Amino acid sequence: MSEFEQPAPDFTNQEIKEILLRHYGLIATVAMLVGERDQNVMVTADDGARYVMKIANVAENAAILTLQNDLFRHLASAAPDLSMALLYPALDGQDLVQIPTKVEQGFHLVRMMTYVDGILLADTDRSQQQNFNIGQYLGGLSKALAGFGSPAAFRPGFLWSLDNAASVGRFANDIADAENRQLVERAFERYTSLVQPKLGQLRKSVLYQDANDNNIIMCPEDPDKVAAVIDFGDVAYGCTINELAIALAYMLMDVGDLYGTARAVITGYTARFPLLAEELEILFDLVAMRLVMSVCISSNRARDFPDNDYLTISQQPAFDLLRKLDSLNSDFLSCFARECGAFDAVETYPQVINWLNNNQQAFKSVVGFDIQSSSRILVPMTAGSPGTEFILDQQQYAEWLDAGMDRSGAKFALGAYMEDRSCYVMEQFNSVAGESRSVHLGIDLFTAAATTVHAPMDGVVVSVQNNDAALDYGPTVILQHQAGANGPVFYTLYGHLSLQTLDIVAAGQNINAGDIIGTLGDITVNGGWAPHLHFQIMTTMLGQHGNFNGACEPAVANVWRLITPDPNLVLGLAHESFNQDIVSPAELVKSRAEILGPSYSLSYDKPLKIVRGQGAYLFDHSGRQYLDCVNNICHVGHCHPRVVQAIADQASLLNTNTRYLHETILDYSDRLLATLPDHLEVVYFVCTGSEANELALRMAKVFTERRDIITLDWGYHGNTSALIDVSPYKFNRNGGKGKKDHIHIAELPEANSSKPLDHYLTSVQNCILSAQEHSSQEHSAGDGPAAMIAESISGCGGQVILPEGYLQKAFELVQAAGGVCIADEVQVGFGRTGKGMWSFAAQSAKPDIVTMGKPMGNGHPIAAVVTTRKIADAFANGMEYFNSFGGNPVSMAAASATLDVVGYARDHAVLLSTDGPKNTVIKIKPPMVISLRDADRLIAVVRRALEKLMS
Ligand code: PMP
């Protein structure tokens, strides 16, 4: 006979008092405690000390009780910090006492334990801290028991061993309710096919396996702290993971916050006793199996002992929890348990993310237009966000959204990933786990119905399915991809498509990046939503087919984040796209007009608020990406990391002026001079191109002791008074006061002009003559031009390439007349034309002074003047040259790093050359990091614009 078929002993108070006196020498009062198969007695000795007497069932195996006693003694030494009841030996020193039975042959074994003062867990207010502490306590117990062994712990047929779960299958028929019975049968099916085969490989140890809320005693002074666990009747050897599974089965009954409670217990447990991934993966299946065992055994007991309430007391909550677990995705629960146990929720996640990050440049747009560079608005759907008042009436929502998109000229509207859409109050988003599924797992692209949807990368169609329930996805395409040749597979989902989509692709079909895989559906077919694409990435299908969770409970959002990573890994939208801009461009325009000088100009009818630059791109406040083809300053790309780092490093170390010694200025000057002809050997540093030209003019005047200047028509050389005077582009246009008498304008020559070179050289010669004439009238000392200043390619003149040899000959004429020749390389220097570092060199010109700036520091204000020793010596006439900022160590670091990158880029042939067509000139001056792909894009845009102009 097993102990299950014997009723619990029922000694009277008087009989127990006699036992206490005889075997323990105690005079005591007694009170009965509950027990399923043993008689448990609360003992209070006359000295106030309290004990629990446990009178074993007559059928109890002495070896099992000895096993428990051995275990108590092991714990007392192996885990002294684990609060526990202690054995109280009898007068003869034994841990076990034999008491004859009252009715038949045999005896009961009696043990005494110290009483642990406390409150039953069942009688406390529950908290997550308490759950965590219980997990931690049990982790400590498992850790201590890992070092314990006893032959008696092998209980192969023991009914309550979770490893023997299959053996209670025979009781399933005792479950009266058909639905409950089916629930149990489903759990058995899953267990036998998926879980049982894995058990053989798992770690084993001696287990307590009875952490229920009547066996966990909490401290009276702090009910969140465990004082002890009691009732070691189920101790047996088995899979180590069973301990936590059994505890969870009890801890999760009747709780509202299933995930929060489970997380607290698991993280507490694993903090003390780390679990293996394969253990965590089956944890919730074992929880379900423990519940199945409870209801099976209690249903069977209930049949044989209809009066014993204790047997059925936990049946209802057990069925309720079983039903919840049954309705949750068990693969998700495995991911959840892995994550709680500090593993990646999905094993392949890091590889997939890595591959997506490395390949993002190659992905195609998921819709029929380029989303990076299209105008957009962000539509938040968090509590109280504008528009959410219409969320339950999607027709109205769609109208509200369209109006908003029209107002800002947006091509699409963006719904964010991981956004808590508390507006999702529809019943479809309810969850059995407590909270509603309000956290969005995809990215929404709201745009016109019928917009084509494209595969961003190669893949295979897994499913094309119409999920036509209200508020579902409607027609849905799921693709499978591979993260590299030997990499893991992952999936992408496209929801809310059109019925037509069902005919566009079919399951099993191979898809190439860019292929059309569907079109967007309208509200009548797409689940009842404003037209949009729900795009999502999945690292696992969680055993599902044709559909996948698009929203999750907030409590487990951090697990879902690892199952369905950020779709922007594929979309590649600038991060600004997901931030609501605080200060709008319109507000900035207004305050700018109030505060800044009115002669500042703004580009474009709708001025741009540019917030970030990277390489050849600029990004506005809404994350819209622009290919920057008008910036010749950020020469090696916006915010080039090497330049940024050099500036940051030097700025955090020192920034002073040139009155102190510093190597960088000299190293840089050496490198710069090495790129220039030998006769140019002295360097001056300034902060702007204007300053450089201003200094160059001063030098020329000091050197020649003249003041007349020859300049090319349409030239622009800077914003100072003296430079406006030499810039026909300024003085002959809006607000200009015309040419001054000491300025002489040479005709701007053009490479493809029908006029001969001599025609233009004659124009220079005429300037020399008029300078001589003018200077002799005005100055006793002067007898000709002080200087000729010229760009080697005329920028403001319209990127005009000078006829071959023009600059060489023009400079020679001026030099022969005693003038100094200044090559203004501010715009075209540093390799910007793609033909060598300096444009004057392409003209074989031999300037006396070269000025440079703009691209020199990749956006950092630094410029320079380089000249001959002779001019430099003449300029050193006693007056000090000082510049507060020019040549400071930070500027020099910026210039040095830029030069490093220019050198590197040239070696890798990434420079592009430009050619100026006749008369009608489109200025193209992108950072030199522009890619071929972007150059193609630029050409396509220009072509479209030109075609539009022509039509
Ligand atoms: N020279 C040329 C040829 C220029 O294009 C410019 C600026 N557009 C300057 C000088 C003046 O440089 P900065 O604006 O740095 O003063």
Short mmCIF file of N, CA, C and O in Angstrom, two decimals, residues 118-189:
data_model
loop_
_atom_site.label_atom_id
_atom_site.label_comp_id
_atom_site.label_asym_id
_atom_site.label_seq_id
_atom_site.Cartn_x
_atom_site.Cartn_y
_atom_site.Cartn_z
N GLY A 118 6.59 32.84 11.85
CA GLY A 118 6.38 33.52 10.57
C GLY A 118 4.94 33.48 10.13
O GLY A 118 4.06 32.98 10.83
N ILE A 119 4.74 34.01 8.95
CA ILE A 119 3.41 34.06 8.36
C ILE A 119 3.46 33.20 7.11
O ILE A 119 4.42 33.27 6.34
N LEU A 120 2.42 32.42 6.92
CA LEU A 120 2.35 31.66 5.67
C LEU A 120 2.32 32.64 4.51
O LEU A 120 1.64 33.66 4.57
N LEU A 121 3.04 32.32 3.46
CA LEU A 121 3.02 33.16 2.27
C LEU A 121 1.57 33.44 1.85
O LEU A 121 1.22 34.55 1.46
N ALA A 122 0.74 32.42 1.98
CA ALA A 122 -0.67 32.55 1.59
C ALA A 122 -1.37 33.68 2.34
O ALA A 122 -2.36 34.22 1.85
N ASP A 123 -0.87 34.03 3.54
CA ASP A 123 -1.54 35.04 4.36
C ASP A 123 -0.91 36.42 4.26
O ASP A 123 -1.22 37.31 5.03
N THR A 124 0.04 36.60 3.32
CA THR A 124 0.71 37.92 3.23
C THR A 124 0.16 38.70 2.04
O THR A 124 -0.48 38.14 1.16
N ASP A 125 0.46 40.01 2.04
CA ASP A 125 0.21 40.82 0.84
C ASP A 125 1.37 40.57 -0.10
O ASP A 125 2.52 40.69 0.30
N ARG A 126 1.04 40.23 -1.34
CA ARG A 126 2.10 39.84 -2.27
C ARG A 126 2.76 41.08 -2.89
O ARG A 126 2.12 42.11 -3.07
N SER A 127 4.05 40.93 -3.19
CA SER A 127 4.75 42.03 -3.88
C SER A 127 5.82 41.43 -4.78
O SER A 127 6.20 40.28 -4.61
N GLN A 128 6.29 42.22 -5.75
CA GLN A 128 7.32 41.70 -6.65
C GLN A 128 8.64 41.52 -5.91
O GLN A 128 9.42 40.63 -6.23
N GLN A 129 8.88 42.35 -4.88
CA GLN A 129 10.09 42.17 -4.09
C GLN A 129 10.04 40.81 -3.39
O GLN A 129 11.02 40.08 -3.34
N GLN A 130 8.84 40.50 -2.88
CA GLN A 130 8.65 39.21 -2.22
C GLN A 130 8.89 38.06 -3.21
O GLN A 130 9.58 37.09 -2.90
N ASN A 131 8.34 38.22 -4.42
CA ASN A 131 8.53 37.17 -5.43
C ASN A 131 10.00 36.98 -5.76
O ASN A 131 10.48 35.86 -5.91
N PHE A 132 10.69 38.11 -5.87
CA PHE A 132 12.12 38.04 -6.17
C PHE A 132 12.85 37.33 -5.02
O PHE A 132 13.68 36.45 -5.25
N ASN A 133 12.52 37.70 -3.78
CA ASN A 133 13.18 37.09 -2.63
C ASN A 133 12.92 35.59 -2.55
O ASN A 133 13.81 34.81 -2.20
N ILE A 134 11.71 35.19 -2.89
CA ILE A 134 11.38 33.76 -2.87
C ILE A 134 12.20 33.04 -3.93
O ILE A 134 12.79 31.98 -3.68
N GLY A 135 12.28 33.66 -5.12
CA GLY A 135 13.11 33.07 -6.17
C GLY A 135 14.55 32.92 -5.70
O GLY A 135 15.18 31.88 -5.88
N GLN A 136 15.03 33.97 -5.06
CA GLN A 136 16.41 33.96 -4.59
C GLN A 136 16.63 32.86 -3.53
O GLN A 136 17.64 32.17 -3.55
N TYR A 137 15.65 32.74 -2.65
CA TYR A 137 15.74 31.72 -1.59
C TYR A 137 15.83 30.33 -2.22
O TYR A 137 16.68 29.51 -1.88
N LEU A 138 14.96 30.11 -3.20
CA LEU A 138 14.94 28.79 -3.84
C LEU A 138 16.21 28.56 -4.66
O LEU A 138 16.70 27.43 -4.75
N GLY A 139 16.74 29.63 -5.24
CA GLY A 139 18.02 29.52 -5.95
C GLY A 139 19.11 29.10 -4.98
O GLY A 139 19.94 28.24 -5.30
N GLY A 140 19.08 29.70 -3.79
CA GLY A 140 20.05 29.34 -2.76
C GLY A 140 19.90 27.87 -2.36
O GLY A 140 20.88 27.15 -2.16
N LEU A 141 18.65 27.45 -2.27
CA LEU A 141 18.36 26.05 -1.91
C LEU A 141 18.92 25.11 -2.99
O LEU A 141 19.60 24.12 -2.69
N SER A 142 18.67 25.46 -4.26
CA SER A 142 19.16 24.61 -5.36
C SER A 142 20.68 24.55 -5.37
O SER A 142 21.28 23.51 -5.62
N LYS A 143 21.27 25.71 -5.09
CA LYS A 143 22.73 25.76 -5.09
C LYS A 143 23.29 24.82 -4.01
O LYS A 143 24.23 24.06 -4.26
N ALA A 144 22.67 24.87 -2.81
CA ALA A 144 23.14 24.03 -1.72
C ALA A 144 22.87 22.55 -2.02
O ALA A 144 23.70 21.68 -1.74
N LEU A 145 21.71 22.27 -2.64
CA LEU A 145 21.36 20.88 -2.89
C LEU A 145 22.16 20.27 -4.04
O LEU A 145 22.23 19.05 -4.17
N ALA A 146 22.78 21.13 -4.85
CA ALA A 146 23.60 20.61 -5.94
C ALA A 146 24.74 19.77 -5.37
O ALA A 146 25.28 18.89 -6.04
N GLY A 147 25.09 20.02 -4.12
CA GLY A 147 26.19 19.27 -3.50
C GLY A 147 25.69 18.16 -2.60
O GLY A 147 26.42 17.67 -1.76
N PHE A 148 24.43 17.78 -2.72
CA PHE A 148 23.87 16.76 -1.83
C PHE A 148 23.44 15.53 -2.61
O PHE A 148 22.85 15.64 -3.68
N GLY A 149 23.75 14.36 -2.07
CA GLY A 149 23.31 13.13 -2.73
C GLY A 149 22.91 12.09 -1.70
O GLY A 149 23.43 12.08 -0.57
N SER A 150 21.96 11.25 -2.06
CA SER A 150 21.55 10.16 -1.18
C SER A 150 20.82 9.13 -2.03
O SER A 150 19.96 9.50 -2.84
N PRO A 151 21.16 7.84 -1.84
CA PRO A 151 20.48 6.81 -2.65
C PRO A 151 18.96 6.87 -2.45
O PRO A 151 18.20 6.59 -3.37
N ALA A 152 18.54 7.27 -1.25
CA ALA A 152 17.10 7.28 -0.96
C ALA A 152 16.35 8.31 -1.79
O ALA A 152 15.14 8.26 -1.91
N ALA A 153 17.13 9.27 -2.35
CA ALA A 153 16.48 10.31 -3.16
C ALA A 153 16.02 9.76 -4.51
O ALA A 153 15.22 10.40 -5.18
N PHE A 154 16.54 8.60 -4.89
CA PHE A 154 16.05 7.98 -6.14
C PHE A 154 14.68 7.41 -5.87
O PHE A 154 14.54 6.41 -5.19
N ARG A 155 13.65 8.09 -6.40
CA ARG A 155 12.27 7.62 -6.16
C ARG A 155 11.59 7.52 -7.52
O ARG A 155 10.73 8.31 -7.87
N PRO A 156 12.02 6.49 -8.27
CA PRO A 156 11.61 6.44 -9.68
C PRO A 156 10.10 6.44 -9.88
O PRO A 156 9.61 7.01 -10.83
N GLY A 157 9.37 5.86 -8.97
CA GLY A 157 7.92 5.79 -9.19
C GLY A 157 7.15 6.86 -8.45
O GLY A 157 5.92 6.87 -8.44
N PHE A 158 7.88 7.79 -7.78
CA PHE A 158 7.21 8.77 -6.91
C PHE A 158 6.26 9.64 -7.73
O PHE A 158 6.65 10.33 -8.68
N LEU A 159 5.00 9.65 -7.31
CA LEU A 159 3.94 10.29 -8.08
C LEU A 159 4.18 11.79 -8.28
O LEU A 159 3.87 12.34 -9.32
N TRP A 160 4.74 12.48 -7.24
CA TRP A 160 4.88 13.94 -7.32
C TRP A 160 6.18 14.40 -7.97
O TRP A 160 6.47 15.59 -7.99
N SER A 161 6.97 13.45 -8.44
CA SER A 161 8.17 13.89 -9.17
C SER A 161 7.74 14.39 -10.54
O SER A 161 7.10 13.67 -11.30
N LEU A 162 8.16 15.62 -10.85
CA LEU A 162 7.74 16.21 -12.12
C LEU A 162 8.29 15.40 -13.30
O LEU A 162 7.69 15.36 -14.37
N ASP A 163 9.42 14.74 -13.07
CA ASP A 163 9.97 13.90 -14.14
C ASP A 163 9.01 12.76 -14.50
O ASP A 163 9.11 12.20 -15.59
N ASN A 164 8.12 12.43 -13.58
CA ASN A 164 7.17 11.33 -13.83
C ASN A 164 5.83 11.85 -14.31
O ASN A 164 4.82 11.14 -14.21
N ALA A 165 5.81 13.08 -14.80
CA ALA A 165 4.54 13.71 -15.13
C ALA A 165 3.66 12.82 -16.02
O ALA A 165 2.44 12.75 -15.84
N ALA A 166 4.31 12.11 -16.95
CA ALA A 166 3.53 11.31 -17.89
C ALA A 166 2.69 10.25 -17.17
O ALA A 166 1.63 9.85 -17.66
N SER A 167 3.18 9.85 -15.97
CA SER A 167 2.49 8.74 -15.30
C SER A 167 1.12 9.14 -14.73
O SER A 167 0.32 8.28 -14.39
N VAL A 168 0.86 10.45 -14.61
CA VAL A 168 -0.46 10.83 -14.10
C VAL A 168 -1.48 10.98 -15.23
O VAL A 168 -2.64 11.29 -14.99
N GLY A 169 -1.00 10.73 -16.45
CA GLY A 169 -1.90 10.81 -17.61
C GLY A 169 -3.13 9.94 -17.42
O GLY A 169 -4.22 10.26 -17.90
N ARG A 170 -2.93 8.85 -16.69
CA ARG A 170 -4.05 7.90 -16.50
C ARG A 170 -5.18 8.52 -15.68
O ARG A 170 -6.30 8.02 -15.70
N PHE A 171 -4.88 9.63 -14.95
CA PHE A 171 -5.92 10.27 -14.14
C PHE A 171 -6.72 11.31 -14.94
O PHE A 171 -7.68 11.87 -14.43
N ALA A 172 -6.26 11.61 -16.16
CA ALA A 172 -6.90 12.70 -16.92
C ALA A 172 -8.39 12.45 -17.10
O ALA A 172 -9.20 13.37 -17.10
N ASN A 173 -8.73 11.18 -17.20
CA ASN A 173 -10.14 10.85 -17.37
C ASN A 173 -10.98 11.17 -16.15
O ASN A 173 -12.21 11.22 -16.24
N ASP A 174 -10.30 11.38 -15.00
CA ASP A 174 -11.05 11.72 -13.78
C ASP A 174 -11.45 13.19 -13.76
O ASP A 174 -12.14 13.64 -12.85
N ILE A 175 -10.97 13.98 -14.74
CA ILE A 175 -11.36 15.39 -14.81
C ILE A 175 -12.76 15.45 -15.41
O ILE A 175 -12.98 15.01 -16.54
N ALA A 176 -13.68 15.98 -14.61
CA ALA A 176 -15.09 15.90 -15.01
C ALA A 176 -15.39 16.82 -16.21
O ALA A 176 -16.03 16.40 -17.17
N ASP A 177 -14.86 18.06 -16.16
CA ASP A 177 -15.22 19.05 -17.17
C ASP A 177 -14.48 18.78 -18.50
O ASP A 177 -13.25 18.66 -18.53
N ALA A 178 -15.23 18.70 -19.58
CA ALA A 178 -14.65 18.30 -20.87
C ALA A 178 -13.61 19.31 -21.36
O ALA A 178 -12.55 18.94 -21.88
N GLU A 179 -13.92 20.59 -21.19
CA GLU A 179 -12.98 21.61 -21.66
C GLU A 179 -11.66 21.54 -20.89
O GLU A 179 -10.58 21.64 -21.47
N ASN A 180 -11.79 21.38 -19.56
CA ASN A 180 -10.59 21.24 -18.73
C ASN A 180 -9.79 20.00 -19.13
O ASN A 180 -8.55 20.02 -19.16
N ARG A 181 -10.52 18.95 -19.44
CA ARG A 181 -9.86 17.71 -19.83
C ARG A 181 -9.06 17.92 -21.12
O ARG A 181 -7.91 17.51 -21.24
N GLN A 182 -9.65 18.65 -22.06
CA GLN A 182 -8.95 18.90 -23.33
C GLN A 182 -7.70 19.76 -23.12
O GLN A 182 -6.67 19.56 -23.76
N LEU A 183 -7.83 20.70 -22.19
CA LEU A 183 -6.70 21.56 -21.86
C LEU A 183 -5.52 20.69 -21.40
O LEU A 183 -4.38 20.85 -21.84
N VAL A 184 -5.84 19.75 -20.52
CA VAL A 184 -4.83 18.84 -19.96
C VAL A 184 -4.28 17.93 -21.07
O VAL A 184 -3.07 17.71 -21.15
N GLU A 185 -5.14 17.48 -21.92
CA GLU A 185 -4.68 16.59 -23.00
C GLU A 185 -3.73 17.32 -23.95
O GLU A 185 -2.71 16.77 -24.38
N ARG A 186 -4.05 18.59 -24.22
CA ARG A 186 -3.14 19.39 -25.08
C ARG A 186 -1.77 19.53 -24.44
O ARG A 186 -0.74 19.42 -25.11
N ALA A 187 -1.79 19.79 -23.14
CA ALA A 187 -0.51 19.95 -22.43
C ALA A 187 0.29 18.65 -22.49
O ALA A 187 1.51 18.68 -22.70
N PHE A 188 -0.39 17.52 -22.33
CA PHE A 188 0.29 16.22 -22.40
C PHE A 188 0.91 16.00 -23.77
O PHE A 188 2.04 15.55 -23.90
N GLU A 189 0.15 16.34 -24.81
CA GLU A 189 0.63 16.15 -26.17
C GLU A 189 1.93 16.90 -26.40
O GLU A 189 2.91 16.37 -26.90
#
